[in-house]
Short mmCIF file of C-alpha atoms in Angstrom, two decimals:
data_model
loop_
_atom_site.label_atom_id
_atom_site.label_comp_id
_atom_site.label_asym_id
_atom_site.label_seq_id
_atom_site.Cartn_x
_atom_site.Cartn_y
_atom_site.Cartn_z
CA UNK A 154 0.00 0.00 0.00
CA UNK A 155 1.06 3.28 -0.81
CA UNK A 156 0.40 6.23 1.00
CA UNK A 157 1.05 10.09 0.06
CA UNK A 158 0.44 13.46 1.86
CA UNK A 159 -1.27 15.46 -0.55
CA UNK A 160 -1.01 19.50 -0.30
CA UNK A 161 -2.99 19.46 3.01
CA UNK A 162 -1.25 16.85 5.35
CA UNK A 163 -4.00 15.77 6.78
CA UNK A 164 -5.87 14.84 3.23
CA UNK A 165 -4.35 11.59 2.23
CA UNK A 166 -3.88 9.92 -1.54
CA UNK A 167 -4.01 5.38 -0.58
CA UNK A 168 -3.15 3.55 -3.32
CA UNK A 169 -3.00 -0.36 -2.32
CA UNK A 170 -1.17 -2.62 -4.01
CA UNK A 171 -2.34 -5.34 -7.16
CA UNK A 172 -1.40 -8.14 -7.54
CA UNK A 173 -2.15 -9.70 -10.86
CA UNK A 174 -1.93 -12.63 -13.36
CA UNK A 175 -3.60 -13.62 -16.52
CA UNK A 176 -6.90 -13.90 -15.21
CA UNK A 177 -6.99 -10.23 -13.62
CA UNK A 178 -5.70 -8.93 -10.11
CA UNK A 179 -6.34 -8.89 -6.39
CA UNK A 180 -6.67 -6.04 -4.52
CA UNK A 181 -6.97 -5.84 -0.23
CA UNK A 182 -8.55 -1.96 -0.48
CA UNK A 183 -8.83 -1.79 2.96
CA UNK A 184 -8.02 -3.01 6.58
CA UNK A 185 -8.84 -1.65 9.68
CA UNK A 186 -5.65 -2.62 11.59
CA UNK A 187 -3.04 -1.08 9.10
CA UNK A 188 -5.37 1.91 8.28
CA UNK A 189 -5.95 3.14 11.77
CA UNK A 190 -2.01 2.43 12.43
CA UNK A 191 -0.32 4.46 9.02
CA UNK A 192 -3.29 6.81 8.49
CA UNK A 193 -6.18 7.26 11.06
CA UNK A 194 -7.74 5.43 13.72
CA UNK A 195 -11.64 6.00 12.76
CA UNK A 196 -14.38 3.28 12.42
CA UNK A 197 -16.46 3.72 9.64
CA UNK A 198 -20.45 3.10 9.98
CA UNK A 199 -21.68 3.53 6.00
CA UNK A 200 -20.69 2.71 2.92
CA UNK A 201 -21.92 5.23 0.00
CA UNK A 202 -21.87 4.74 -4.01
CA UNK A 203 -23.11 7.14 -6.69
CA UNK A 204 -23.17 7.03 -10.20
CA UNK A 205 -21.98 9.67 -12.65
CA UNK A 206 -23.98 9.07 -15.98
CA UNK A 207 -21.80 12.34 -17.86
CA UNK A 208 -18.32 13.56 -18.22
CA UNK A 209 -18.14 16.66 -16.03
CA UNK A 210 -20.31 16.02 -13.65
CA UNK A 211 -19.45 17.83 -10.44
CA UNK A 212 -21.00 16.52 -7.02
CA UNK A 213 -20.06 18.84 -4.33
CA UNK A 214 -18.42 20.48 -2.25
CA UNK A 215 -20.71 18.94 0.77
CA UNK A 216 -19.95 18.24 4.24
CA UNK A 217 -21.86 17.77 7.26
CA UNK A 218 -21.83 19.77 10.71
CA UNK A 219 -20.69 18.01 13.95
CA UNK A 220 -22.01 16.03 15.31
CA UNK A 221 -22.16 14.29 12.23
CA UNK A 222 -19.14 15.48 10.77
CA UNK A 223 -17.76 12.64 8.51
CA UNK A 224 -14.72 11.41 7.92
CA UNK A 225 -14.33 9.90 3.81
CA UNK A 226 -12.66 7.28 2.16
CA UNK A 227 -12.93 7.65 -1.27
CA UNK A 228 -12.57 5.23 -4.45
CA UNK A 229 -13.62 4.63 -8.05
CA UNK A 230 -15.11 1.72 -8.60
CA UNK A 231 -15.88 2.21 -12.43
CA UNK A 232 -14.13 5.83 -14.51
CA UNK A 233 -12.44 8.38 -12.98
CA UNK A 234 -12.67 11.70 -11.05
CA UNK A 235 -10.78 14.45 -9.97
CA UNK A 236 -11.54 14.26 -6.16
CA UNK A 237 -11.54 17.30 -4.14
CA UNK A 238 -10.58 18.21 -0.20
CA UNK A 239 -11.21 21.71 1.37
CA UNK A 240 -10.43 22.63 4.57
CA UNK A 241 -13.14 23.88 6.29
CA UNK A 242 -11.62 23.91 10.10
CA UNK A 243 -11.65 27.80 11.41
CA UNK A 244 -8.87 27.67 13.34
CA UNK A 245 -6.79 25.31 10.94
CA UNK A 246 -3.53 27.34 9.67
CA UNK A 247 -4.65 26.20 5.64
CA UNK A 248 -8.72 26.66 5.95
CA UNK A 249 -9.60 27.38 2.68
CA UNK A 250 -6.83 26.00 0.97
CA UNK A 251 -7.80 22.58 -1.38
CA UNK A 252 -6.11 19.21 -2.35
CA UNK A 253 -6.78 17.45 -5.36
CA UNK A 254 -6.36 13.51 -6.74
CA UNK A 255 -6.96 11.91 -9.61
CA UNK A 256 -9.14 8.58 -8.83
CA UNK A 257 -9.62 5.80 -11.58
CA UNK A 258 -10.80 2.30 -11.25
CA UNK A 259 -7.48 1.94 -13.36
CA UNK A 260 -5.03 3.55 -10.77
CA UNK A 261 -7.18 1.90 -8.03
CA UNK A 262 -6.20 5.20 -5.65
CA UNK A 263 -8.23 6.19 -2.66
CA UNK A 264 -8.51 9.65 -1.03
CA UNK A 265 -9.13 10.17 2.78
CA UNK A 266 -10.77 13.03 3.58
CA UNK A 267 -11.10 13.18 7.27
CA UNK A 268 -13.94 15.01 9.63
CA UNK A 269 -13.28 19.22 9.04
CA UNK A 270 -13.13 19.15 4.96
CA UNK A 271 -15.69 19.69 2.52
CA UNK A 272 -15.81 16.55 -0.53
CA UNK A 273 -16.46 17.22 -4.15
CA UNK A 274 -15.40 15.67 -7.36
CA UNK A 275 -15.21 16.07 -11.33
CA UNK A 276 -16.06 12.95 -13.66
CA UNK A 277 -13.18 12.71 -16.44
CA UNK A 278 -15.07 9.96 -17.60
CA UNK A 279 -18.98 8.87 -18.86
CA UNK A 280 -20.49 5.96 -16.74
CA UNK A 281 -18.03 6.47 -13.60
CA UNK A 282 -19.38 4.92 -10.19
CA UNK A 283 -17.88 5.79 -6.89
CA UNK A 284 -17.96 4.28 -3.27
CA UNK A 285 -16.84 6.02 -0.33
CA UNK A 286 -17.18 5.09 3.32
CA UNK A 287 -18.14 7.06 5.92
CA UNK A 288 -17.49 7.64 9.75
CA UNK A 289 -20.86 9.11 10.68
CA UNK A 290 -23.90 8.61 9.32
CA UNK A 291 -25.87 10.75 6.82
CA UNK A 292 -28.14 13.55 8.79
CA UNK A 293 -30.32 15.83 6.49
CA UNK A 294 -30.37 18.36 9.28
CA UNK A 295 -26.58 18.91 9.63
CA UNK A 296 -25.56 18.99 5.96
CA UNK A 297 -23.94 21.77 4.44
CA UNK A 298 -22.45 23.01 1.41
CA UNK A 299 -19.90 25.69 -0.30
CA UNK A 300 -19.94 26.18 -4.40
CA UNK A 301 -18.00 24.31 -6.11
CA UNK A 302 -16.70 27.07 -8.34
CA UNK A 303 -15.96 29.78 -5.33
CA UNK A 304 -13.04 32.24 -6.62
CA UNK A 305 -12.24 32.54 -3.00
CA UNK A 306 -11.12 28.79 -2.93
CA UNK A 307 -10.21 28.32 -6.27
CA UNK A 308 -9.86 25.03 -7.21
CA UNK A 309 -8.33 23.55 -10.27
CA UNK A 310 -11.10 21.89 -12.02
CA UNK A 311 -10.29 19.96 -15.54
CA UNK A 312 -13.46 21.54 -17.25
CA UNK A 313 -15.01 24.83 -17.47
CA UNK A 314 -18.57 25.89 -16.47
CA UNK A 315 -19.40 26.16 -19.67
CA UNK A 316 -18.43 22.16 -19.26
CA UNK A 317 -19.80 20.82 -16.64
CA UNK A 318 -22.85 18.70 -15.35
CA UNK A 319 -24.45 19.93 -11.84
CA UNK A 320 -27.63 20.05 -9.69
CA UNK A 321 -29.32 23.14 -9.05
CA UNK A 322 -28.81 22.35 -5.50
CA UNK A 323 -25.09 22.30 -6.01
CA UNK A 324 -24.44 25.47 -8.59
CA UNK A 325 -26.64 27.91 -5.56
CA UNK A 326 -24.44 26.45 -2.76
CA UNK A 327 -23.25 29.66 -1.00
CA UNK A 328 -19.62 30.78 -0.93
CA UNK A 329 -16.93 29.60 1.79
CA UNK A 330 -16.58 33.34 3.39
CA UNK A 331 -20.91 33.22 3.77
CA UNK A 332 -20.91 29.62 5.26
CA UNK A 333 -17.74 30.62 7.65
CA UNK A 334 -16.92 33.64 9.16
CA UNK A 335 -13.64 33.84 11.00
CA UNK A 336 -13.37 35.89 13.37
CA UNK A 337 -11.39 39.17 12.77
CA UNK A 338 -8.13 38.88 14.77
CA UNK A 339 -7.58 35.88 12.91
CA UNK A 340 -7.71 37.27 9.32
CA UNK A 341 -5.11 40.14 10.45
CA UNK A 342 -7.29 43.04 11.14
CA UNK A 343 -6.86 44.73 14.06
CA UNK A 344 -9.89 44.91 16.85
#
């Protein structure tokens, strides 16, 4: 298994190893002792799976408020994305800042997102299905969201507006400055 920091440390690209023969390969994509010893001790209660019928679809960025602040583990099971991480801790030293990872059923690479980020991701591929488990469960009244798209954050993204594929829920999610205000000594003005 491979493991790599991304840009934020705590945001972290798995890629497990494949073993393979004529017939196909094998795979172990996860185990509890080795993940909570190299990456983060966590118990995960859900597993998740969408499917992505168009290239450019974007899903995101959504996170949840604690209680029920959830911690991801991310994988393609079918295509490819361009998986997103924002920090969305207050008092973290890079909130705002993003990490990105290409995911593809053919890299077989995971990204764990843990509890404090918002999740989003770009298909680069029709047809692309993606499972992701999850360390709390789903709760309608603590969800949140930021656009995908905020200048503020800006993110990378493979395709244009112009390009892309997203709910209306999703393209009227509010910006990351109107969904958390930090308080002013923080930002460097003066009280």
């Amino acid at each position: 298994m491979d493991i790599e920091a991304t840009s934020l440390p705590e945001v972290i690209k798995i890629t497990p190893a494949r073993f393979g023969d004529n017939r196909g390969y094998f795979s172990e994509l996860y185990r509890e002792d080795l993940f909570g010893a190299r990456i983060n001790d966590v118990h995960f209660v859900q597993d998740n799976q969408s499917l992505s019928w168009q290239l450019g679809t974007v899903r995101g960025l959504h996170f949840q408020h604690p209680p029920f602040g959830q911690g991801k583990l991310v994988r393609v099971v079918t295509g490819a994305i361009f998986d997103v991480a924002v920090d969305i801790r207050i008092d973290s030293p890079t909130f705002g800042q993003w990490a990105g990872a290409h995911l593809s059923a053919d890299n077989g690479a995971q990204l764990w997102i843990p509890e404090g980020f918002a999740h989003g991701f770009m298909t680069l591929q029709p047809n692309t299905i993606i499972n992701y488990k999850v360390t709390a469960s789903y709760s309608a009244l603590h969800e949140g969201g930021i656009l995908w798209n905020d200048p503020d954050i800006g993110i990378d993204w493979p395709f244009t507006q112009q390009q892309v594929q997203i709910s209306s829920r999703d393209s009227m999610q509010p910006r990351l400055h109107e969904t958390f205000v930090r308080p002013l000594t923080e930002v460097g003005v003066d009280s």
